[in-house]
PDB file of C-alpha atoms in Angstrom:
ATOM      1  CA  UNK U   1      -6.538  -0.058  11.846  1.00  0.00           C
ATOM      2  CA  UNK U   2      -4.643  -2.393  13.979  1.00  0.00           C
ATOM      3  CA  UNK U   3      -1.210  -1.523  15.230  1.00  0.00           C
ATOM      4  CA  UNK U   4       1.657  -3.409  16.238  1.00  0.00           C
ATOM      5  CA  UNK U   5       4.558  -1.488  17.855  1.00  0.00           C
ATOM      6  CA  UNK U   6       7.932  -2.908  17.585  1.00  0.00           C
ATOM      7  CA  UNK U   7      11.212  -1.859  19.788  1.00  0.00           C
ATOM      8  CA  UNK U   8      13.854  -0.824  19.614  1.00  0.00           C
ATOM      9  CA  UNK U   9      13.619  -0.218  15.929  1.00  0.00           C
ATOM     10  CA  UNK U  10      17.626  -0.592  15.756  1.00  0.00           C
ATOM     11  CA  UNK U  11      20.084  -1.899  18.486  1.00  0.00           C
ATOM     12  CA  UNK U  12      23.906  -2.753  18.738  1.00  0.00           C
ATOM     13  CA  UNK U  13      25.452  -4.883  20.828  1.00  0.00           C
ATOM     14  CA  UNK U  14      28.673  -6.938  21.747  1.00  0.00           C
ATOM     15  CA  UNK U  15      29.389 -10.465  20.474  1.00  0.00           C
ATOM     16  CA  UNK U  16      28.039 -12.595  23.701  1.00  0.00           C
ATOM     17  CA  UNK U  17      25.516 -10.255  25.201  1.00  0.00           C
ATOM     18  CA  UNK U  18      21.703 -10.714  25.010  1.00  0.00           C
ATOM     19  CA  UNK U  19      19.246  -8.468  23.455  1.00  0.00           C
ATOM     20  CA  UNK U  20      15.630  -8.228  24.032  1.00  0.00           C
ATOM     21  CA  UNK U  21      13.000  -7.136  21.101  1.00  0.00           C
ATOM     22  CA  UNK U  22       9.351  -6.389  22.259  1.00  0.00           C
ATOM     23  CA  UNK U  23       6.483  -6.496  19.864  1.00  0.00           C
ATOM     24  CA  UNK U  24       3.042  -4.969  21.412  1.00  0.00           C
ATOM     25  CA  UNK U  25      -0.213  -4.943  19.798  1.00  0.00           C
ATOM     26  CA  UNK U  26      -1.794  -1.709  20.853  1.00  0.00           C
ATOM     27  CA  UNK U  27      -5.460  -2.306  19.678  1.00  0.00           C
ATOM     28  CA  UNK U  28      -6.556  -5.245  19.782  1.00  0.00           C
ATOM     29  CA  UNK U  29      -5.415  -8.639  21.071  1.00  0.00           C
ATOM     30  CA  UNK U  30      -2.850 -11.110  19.516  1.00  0.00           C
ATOM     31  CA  UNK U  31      -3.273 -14.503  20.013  1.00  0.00           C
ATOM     32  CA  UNK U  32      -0.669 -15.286  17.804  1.00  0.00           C
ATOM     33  CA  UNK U  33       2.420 -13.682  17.069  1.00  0.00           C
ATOM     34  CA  UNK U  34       4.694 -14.207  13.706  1.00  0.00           C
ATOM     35  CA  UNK U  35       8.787 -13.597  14.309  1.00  0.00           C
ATOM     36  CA  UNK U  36      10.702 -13.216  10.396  1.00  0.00           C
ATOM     37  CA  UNK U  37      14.056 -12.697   9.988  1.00  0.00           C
ATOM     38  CA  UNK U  38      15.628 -11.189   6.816  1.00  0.00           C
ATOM     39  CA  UNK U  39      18.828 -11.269   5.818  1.00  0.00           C
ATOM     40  CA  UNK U  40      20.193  -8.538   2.996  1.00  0.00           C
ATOM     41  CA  UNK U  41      18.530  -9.274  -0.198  1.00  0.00           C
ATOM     42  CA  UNK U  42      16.594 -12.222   0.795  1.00  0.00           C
ATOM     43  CA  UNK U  43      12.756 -12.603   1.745  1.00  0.00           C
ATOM     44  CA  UNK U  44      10.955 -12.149   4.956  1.00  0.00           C
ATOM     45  CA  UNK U  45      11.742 -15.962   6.804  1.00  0.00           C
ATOM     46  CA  UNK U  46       9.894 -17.017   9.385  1.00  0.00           C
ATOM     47  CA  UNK U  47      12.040 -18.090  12.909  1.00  0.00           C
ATOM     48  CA  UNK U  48       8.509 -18.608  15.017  1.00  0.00           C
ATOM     49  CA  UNK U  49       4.972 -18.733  16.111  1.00  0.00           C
ATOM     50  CA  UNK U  50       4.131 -17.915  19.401  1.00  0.00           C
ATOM     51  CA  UNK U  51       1.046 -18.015  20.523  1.00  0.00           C
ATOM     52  CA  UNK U  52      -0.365 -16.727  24.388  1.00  0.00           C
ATOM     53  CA  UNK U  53       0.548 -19.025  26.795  1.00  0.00           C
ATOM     54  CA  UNK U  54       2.072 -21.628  24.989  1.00  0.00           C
ATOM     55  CA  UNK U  55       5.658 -23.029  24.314  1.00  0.00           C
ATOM     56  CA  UNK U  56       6.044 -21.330  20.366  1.00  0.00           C
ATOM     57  CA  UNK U  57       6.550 -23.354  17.890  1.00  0.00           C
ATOM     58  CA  UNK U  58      10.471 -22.859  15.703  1.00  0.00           C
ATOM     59  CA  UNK U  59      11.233 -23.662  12.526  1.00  0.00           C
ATOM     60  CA  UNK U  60      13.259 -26.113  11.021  1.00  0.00           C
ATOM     61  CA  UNK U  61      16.775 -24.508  11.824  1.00  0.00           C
ATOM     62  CA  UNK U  62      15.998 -22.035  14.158  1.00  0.00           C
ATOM     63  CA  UNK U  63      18.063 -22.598  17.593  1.00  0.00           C
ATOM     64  CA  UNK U  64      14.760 -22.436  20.176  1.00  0.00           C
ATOM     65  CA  UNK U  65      17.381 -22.177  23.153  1.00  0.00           C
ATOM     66  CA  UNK U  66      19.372 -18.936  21.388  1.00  0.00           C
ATOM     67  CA  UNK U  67      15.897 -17.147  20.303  1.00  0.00           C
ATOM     68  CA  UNK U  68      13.814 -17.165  23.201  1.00  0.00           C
ATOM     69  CA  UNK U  69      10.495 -16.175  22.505  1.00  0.00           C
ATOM     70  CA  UNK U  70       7.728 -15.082  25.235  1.00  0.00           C
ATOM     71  CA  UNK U  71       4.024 -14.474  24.517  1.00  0.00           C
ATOM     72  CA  UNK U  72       2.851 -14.013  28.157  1.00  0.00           C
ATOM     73  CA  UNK U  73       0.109 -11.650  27.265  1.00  0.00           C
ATOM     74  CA  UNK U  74      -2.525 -11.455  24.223  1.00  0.00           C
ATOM     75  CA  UNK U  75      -0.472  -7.835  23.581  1.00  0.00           C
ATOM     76  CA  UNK U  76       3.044  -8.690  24.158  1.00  0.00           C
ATOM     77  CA  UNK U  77       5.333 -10.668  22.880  1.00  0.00           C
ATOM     78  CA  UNK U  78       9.128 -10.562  22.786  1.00  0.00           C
ATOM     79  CA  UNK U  79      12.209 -12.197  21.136  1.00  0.00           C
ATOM     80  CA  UNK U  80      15.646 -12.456  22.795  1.00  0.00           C
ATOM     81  CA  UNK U  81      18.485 -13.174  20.889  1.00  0.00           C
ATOM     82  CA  UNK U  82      20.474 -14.359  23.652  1.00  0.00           C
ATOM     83  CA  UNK U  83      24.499 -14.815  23.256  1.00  0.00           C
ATOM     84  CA  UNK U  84      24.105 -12.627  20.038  1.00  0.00           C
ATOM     85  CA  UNK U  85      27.194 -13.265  17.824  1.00  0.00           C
ATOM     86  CA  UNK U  86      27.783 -11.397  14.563  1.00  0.00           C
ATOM     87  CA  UNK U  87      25.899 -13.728  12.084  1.00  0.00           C
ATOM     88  CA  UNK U  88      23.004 -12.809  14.267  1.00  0.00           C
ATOM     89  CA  UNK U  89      23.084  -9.612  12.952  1.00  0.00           C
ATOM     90  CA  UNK U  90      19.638  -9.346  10.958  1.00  0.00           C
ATOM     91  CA  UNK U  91      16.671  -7.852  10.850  1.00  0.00           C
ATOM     92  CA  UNK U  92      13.907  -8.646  12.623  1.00  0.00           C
ATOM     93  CA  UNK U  93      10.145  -8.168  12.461  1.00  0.00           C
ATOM     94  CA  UNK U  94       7.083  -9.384  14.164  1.00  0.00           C
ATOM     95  CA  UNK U  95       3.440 -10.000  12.774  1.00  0.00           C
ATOM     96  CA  UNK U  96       0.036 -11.264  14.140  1.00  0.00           C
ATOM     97  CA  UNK U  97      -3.232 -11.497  12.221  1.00  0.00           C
ATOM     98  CA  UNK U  98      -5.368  -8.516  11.981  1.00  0.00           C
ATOM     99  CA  UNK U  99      -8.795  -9.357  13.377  1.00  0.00           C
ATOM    100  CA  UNK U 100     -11.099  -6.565  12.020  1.00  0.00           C
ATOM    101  CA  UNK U 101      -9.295  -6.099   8.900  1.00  0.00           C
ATOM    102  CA  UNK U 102      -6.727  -7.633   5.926  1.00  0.00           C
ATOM    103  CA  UNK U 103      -4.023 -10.237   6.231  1.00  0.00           C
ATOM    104  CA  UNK U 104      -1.288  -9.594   9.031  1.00  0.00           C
ATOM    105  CA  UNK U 105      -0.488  -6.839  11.006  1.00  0.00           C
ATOM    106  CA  UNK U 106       3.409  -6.035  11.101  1.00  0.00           C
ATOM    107  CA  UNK U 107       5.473  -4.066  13.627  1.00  0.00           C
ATOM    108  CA  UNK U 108       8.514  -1.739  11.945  1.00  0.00           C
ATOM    109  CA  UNK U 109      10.922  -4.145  12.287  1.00  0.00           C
ATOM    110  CA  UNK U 110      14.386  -4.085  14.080  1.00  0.00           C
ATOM    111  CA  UNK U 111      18.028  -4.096  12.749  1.00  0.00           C
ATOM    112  CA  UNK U 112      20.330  -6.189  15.186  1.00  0.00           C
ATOM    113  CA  UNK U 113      23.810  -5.637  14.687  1.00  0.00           C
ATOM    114  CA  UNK U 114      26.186  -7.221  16.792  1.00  0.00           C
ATOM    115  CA  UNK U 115      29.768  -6.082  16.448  1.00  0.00           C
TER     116      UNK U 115
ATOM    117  CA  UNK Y   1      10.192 -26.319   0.184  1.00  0.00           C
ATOM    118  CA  UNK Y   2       7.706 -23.223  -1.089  1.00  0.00           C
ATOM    119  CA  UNK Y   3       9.440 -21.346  -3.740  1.00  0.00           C
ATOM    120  CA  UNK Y   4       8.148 -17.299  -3.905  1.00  0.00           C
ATOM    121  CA  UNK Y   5       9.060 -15.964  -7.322  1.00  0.00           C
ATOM    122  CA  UNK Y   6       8.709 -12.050  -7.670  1.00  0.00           C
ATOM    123  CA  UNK Y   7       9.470 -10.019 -10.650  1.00  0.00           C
ATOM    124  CA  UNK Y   8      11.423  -7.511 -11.722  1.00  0.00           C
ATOM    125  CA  UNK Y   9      13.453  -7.253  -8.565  1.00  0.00           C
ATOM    126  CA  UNK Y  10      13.350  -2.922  -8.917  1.00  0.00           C
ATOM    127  CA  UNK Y  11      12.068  -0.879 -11.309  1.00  0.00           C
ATOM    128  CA  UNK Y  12      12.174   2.571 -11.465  1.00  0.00           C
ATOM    129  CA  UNK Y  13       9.015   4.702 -13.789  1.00  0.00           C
ATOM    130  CA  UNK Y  14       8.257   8.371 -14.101  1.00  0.00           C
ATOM    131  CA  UNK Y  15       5.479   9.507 -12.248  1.00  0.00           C
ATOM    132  CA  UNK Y  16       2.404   8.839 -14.330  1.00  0.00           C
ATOM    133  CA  UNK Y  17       3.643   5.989 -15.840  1.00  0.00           C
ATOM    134  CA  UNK Y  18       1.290   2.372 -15.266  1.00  0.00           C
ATOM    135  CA  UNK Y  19       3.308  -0.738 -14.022  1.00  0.00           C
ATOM    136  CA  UNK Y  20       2.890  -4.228 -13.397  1.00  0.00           C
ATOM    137  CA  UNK Y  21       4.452  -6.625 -11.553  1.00  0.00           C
ATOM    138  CA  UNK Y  22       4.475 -10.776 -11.042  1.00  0.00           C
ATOM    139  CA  UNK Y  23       4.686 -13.432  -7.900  1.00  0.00           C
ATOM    140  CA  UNK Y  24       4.557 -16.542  -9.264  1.00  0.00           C
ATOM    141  CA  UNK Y  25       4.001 -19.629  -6.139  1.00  0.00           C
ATOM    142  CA  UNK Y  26       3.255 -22.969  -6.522  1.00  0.00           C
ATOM    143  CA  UNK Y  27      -0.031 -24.197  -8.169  1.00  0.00           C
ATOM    144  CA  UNK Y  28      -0.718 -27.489  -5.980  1.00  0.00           C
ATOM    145  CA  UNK Y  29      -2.217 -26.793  -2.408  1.00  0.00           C
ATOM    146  CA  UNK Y  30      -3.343 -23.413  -2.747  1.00  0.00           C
ATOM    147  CA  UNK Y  31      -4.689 -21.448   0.132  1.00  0.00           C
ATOM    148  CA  UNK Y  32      -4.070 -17.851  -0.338  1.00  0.00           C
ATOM    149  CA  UNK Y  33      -1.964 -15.184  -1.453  1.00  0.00           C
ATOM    150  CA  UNK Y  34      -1.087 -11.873  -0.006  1.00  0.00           C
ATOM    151  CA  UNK Y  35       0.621  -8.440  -1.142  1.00  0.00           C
ATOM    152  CA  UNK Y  36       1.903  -5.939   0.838  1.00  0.00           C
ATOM    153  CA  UNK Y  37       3.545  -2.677   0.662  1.00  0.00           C
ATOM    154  CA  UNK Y  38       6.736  -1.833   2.474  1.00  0.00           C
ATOM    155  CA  UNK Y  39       7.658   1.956   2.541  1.00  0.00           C
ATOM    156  CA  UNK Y  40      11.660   2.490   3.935  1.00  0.00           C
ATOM    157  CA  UNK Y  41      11.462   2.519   7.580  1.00  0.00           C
ATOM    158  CA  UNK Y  42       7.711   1.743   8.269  1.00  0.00           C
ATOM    159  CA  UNK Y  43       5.878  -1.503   8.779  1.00  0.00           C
ATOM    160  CA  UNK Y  44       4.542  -3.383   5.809  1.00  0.00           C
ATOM    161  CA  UNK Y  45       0.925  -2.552   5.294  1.00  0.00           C
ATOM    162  CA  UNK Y  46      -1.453  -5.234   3.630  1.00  0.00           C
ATOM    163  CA  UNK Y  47      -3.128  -4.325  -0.084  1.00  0.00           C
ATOM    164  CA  UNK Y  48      -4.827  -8.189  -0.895  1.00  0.00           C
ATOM    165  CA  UNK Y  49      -5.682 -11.095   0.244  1.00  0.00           C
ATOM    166  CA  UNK Y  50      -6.670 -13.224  -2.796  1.00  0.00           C
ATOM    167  CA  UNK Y  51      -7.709 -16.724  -2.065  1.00  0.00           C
ATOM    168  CA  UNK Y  52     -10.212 -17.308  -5.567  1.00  0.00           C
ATOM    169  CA  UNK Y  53      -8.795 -18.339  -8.781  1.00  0.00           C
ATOM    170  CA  UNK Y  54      -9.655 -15.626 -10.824  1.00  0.00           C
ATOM    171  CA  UNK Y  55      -9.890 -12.989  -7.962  1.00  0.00           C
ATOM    172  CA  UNK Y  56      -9.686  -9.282  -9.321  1.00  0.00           C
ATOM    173  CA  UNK Y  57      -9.156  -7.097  -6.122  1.00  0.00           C
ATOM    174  CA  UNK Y  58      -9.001  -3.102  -6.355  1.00  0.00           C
ATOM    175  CA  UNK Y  59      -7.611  -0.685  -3.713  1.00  0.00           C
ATOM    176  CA  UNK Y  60      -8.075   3.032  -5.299  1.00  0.00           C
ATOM    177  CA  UNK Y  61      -4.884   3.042  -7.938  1.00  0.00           C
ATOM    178  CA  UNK Y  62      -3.603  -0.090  -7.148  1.00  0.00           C
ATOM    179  CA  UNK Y  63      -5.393  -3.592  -8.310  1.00  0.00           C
ATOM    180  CA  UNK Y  64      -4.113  -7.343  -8.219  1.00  0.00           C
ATOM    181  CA  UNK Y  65      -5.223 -10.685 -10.546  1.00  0.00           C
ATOM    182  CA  UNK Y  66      -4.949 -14.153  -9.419  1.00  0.00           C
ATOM    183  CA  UNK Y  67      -4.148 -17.321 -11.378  1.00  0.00           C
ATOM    184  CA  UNK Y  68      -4.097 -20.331  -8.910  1.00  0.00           C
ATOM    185  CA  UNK Y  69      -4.302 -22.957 -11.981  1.00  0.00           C
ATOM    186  CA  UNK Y  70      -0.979 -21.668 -13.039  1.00  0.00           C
ATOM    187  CA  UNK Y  71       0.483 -19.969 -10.124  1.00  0.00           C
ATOM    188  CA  UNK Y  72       0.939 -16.359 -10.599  1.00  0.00           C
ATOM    189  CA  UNK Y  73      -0.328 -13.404  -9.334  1.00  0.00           C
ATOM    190  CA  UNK Y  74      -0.316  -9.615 -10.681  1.00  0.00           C
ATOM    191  CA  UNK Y  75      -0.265  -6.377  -9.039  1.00  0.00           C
ATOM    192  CA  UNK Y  76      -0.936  -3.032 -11.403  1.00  0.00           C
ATOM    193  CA  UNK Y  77      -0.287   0.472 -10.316  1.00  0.00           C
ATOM    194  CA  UNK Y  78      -1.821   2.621 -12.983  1.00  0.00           C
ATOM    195  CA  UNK Y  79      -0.361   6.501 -12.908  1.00  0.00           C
ATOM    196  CA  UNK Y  80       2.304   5.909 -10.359  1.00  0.00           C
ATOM    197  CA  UNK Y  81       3.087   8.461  -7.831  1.00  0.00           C
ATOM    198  CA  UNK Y  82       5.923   9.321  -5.426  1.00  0.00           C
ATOM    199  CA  UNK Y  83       4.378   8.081  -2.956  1.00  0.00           C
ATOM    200  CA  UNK Y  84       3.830   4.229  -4.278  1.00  0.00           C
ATOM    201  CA  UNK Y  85       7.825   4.235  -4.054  1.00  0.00           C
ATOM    202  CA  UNK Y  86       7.919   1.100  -2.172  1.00  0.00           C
ATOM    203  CA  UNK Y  87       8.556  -2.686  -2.080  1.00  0.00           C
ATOM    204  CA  UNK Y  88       5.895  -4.750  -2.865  1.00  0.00           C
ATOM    205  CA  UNK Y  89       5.743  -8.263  -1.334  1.00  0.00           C
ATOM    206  CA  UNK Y  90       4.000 -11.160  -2.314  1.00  0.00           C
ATOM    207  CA  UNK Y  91       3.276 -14.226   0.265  1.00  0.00           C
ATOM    208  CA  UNK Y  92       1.754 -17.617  -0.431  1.00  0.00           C
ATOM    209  CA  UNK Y  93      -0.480 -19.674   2.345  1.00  0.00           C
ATOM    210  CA  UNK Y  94      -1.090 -23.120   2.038  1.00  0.00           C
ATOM    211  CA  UNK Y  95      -3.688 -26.050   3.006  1.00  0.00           C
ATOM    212  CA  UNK Y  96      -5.303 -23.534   5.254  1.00  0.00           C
ATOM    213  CA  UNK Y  97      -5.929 -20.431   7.316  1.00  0.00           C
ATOM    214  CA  UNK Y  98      -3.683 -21.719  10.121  1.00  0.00           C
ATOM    215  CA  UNK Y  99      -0.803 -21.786   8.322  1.00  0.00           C
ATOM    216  CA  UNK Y 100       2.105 -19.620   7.546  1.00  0.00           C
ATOM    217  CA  UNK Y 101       3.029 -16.976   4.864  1.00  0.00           C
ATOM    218  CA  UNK Y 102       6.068 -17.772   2.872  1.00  0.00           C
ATOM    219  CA  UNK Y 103       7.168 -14.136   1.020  1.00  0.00           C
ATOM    220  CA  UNK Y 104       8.812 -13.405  -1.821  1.00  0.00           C
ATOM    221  CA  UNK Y 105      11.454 -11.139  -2.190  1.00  0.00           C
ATOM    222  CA  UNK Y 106       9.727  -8.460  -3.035  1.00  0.00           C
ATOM    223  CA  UNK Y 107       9.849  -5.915  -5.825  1.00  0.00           C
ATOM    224  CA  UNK Y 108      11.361  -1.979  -5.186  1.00  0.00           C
ATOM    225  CA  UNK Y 109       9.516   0.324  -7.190  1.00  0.00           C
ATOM    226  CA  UNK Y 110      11.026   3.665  -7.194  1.00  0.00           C
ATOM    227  CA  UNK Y 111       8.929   6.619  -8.970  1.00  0.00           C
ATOM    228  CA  UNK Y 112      10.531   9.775  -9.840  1.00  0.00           C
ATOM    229  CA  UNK Y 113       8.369  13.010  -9.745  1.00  0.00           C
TER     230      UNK Y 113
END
């Protein structure tokens, strides 16, 4: 089946850095990508859609200019958490729909902590 | 805002033992409605998509109902294995296929051999 392959699967960094999460689908091509967030003990929220070659589209109280999301290609897209403070720390996982087969694809996720 | 109700939160059976468990989403506006399985430290894996009101969906052990008059959903695991130790999560769609899933919180299901 499809595949999405999501890095780094954990990270730590310092309070004002930037960190970069890539999400690549290795099969087939994603048009459009899915970036959730969960917090500890809460459900799967989604920050973003990106789709290929478009501006993505935030949700209501998601900072657009502190997650940065790029879709250049239909098998890569990535999610920067740029000036990471703690309260960023989260984890974070990508999706995009499975063409040949049922409902969305996910990559493994990735635990940000930012100390 | 879409409200995602699973329960129980956990549950923890014996290996053999059947289980059920419930997502309840709102009735009005109905789309679809999705489960997944989430295994510690993998990627969550798709079981359903259910979009019918009375949908009955089967995947070897594992087999879901749908109620969109009411809004609830049911997954069954009949015999439960060690390996179905997992969270389950439920996610609503509405209006259409172009728009978003909104997940529940999911339900940990631990069973011990």
């Amino acid at each position: 089946g499809a595949v999405v392959s999501q890095h780094p699967s954990w990270v730590i960094c310092k309070s004002g850095t930037s960190v970069k999460i890539e999400c690549r689908s290795l099969d087939f091509q994603a048009t459009t990508m899915f970036w959730y967030r969960q917090f500890p003990k809460q459900s799967l929220m989604l920050m973003a859609t990106s789709n290929e070659g478009s501006k993505a589209t935030y949700e209501q109280g998601v900072e657009k200019d502190k997650f940065l999301i790029n879709h250049a290609s239909l098998t890569l897209s990535t999610l920067t958490v740029t000036s990471a403070h703690p309260e960023d720390s989260s984890f974070y996982i990508c999706s995009a729909t499975d063409p040949g087969g049922v409902g969305y694809t996910f990559g493994s996720g990735t635990r940000l902590t930012v100390v | 805002i879409l409200n995602v109700e699973q329960s129980p939160q956990s549950l923890h059976v014996q290996e053999g033992d059947s289980t059920n468990f419930t997502c309840s989403f709102p009735s009005s506006n109905f789309y679809a409605l999705h489960w997944y399985r989430w295994e510690t430290a993998k990627s969550p894996e798709a079981l359903f998509v259910m979009t019918l009101n009375g949908d009955e969906k089967k995947k070897g052990r594992i087999s879901a109902t749908l109620n969109t008059k009411e809004g609830y959903s049911y997954l069954y695991i009949k015999g439960s294995q060690p390996e179905d130790s997992a969270t389950y999560l439920c996610a609503f769609m509405v209006g259409s296929g172009y728009s978003t899933l909104t997940f529940g919180k999911g339900t940990m299901l631990l069973v011990s051999p």
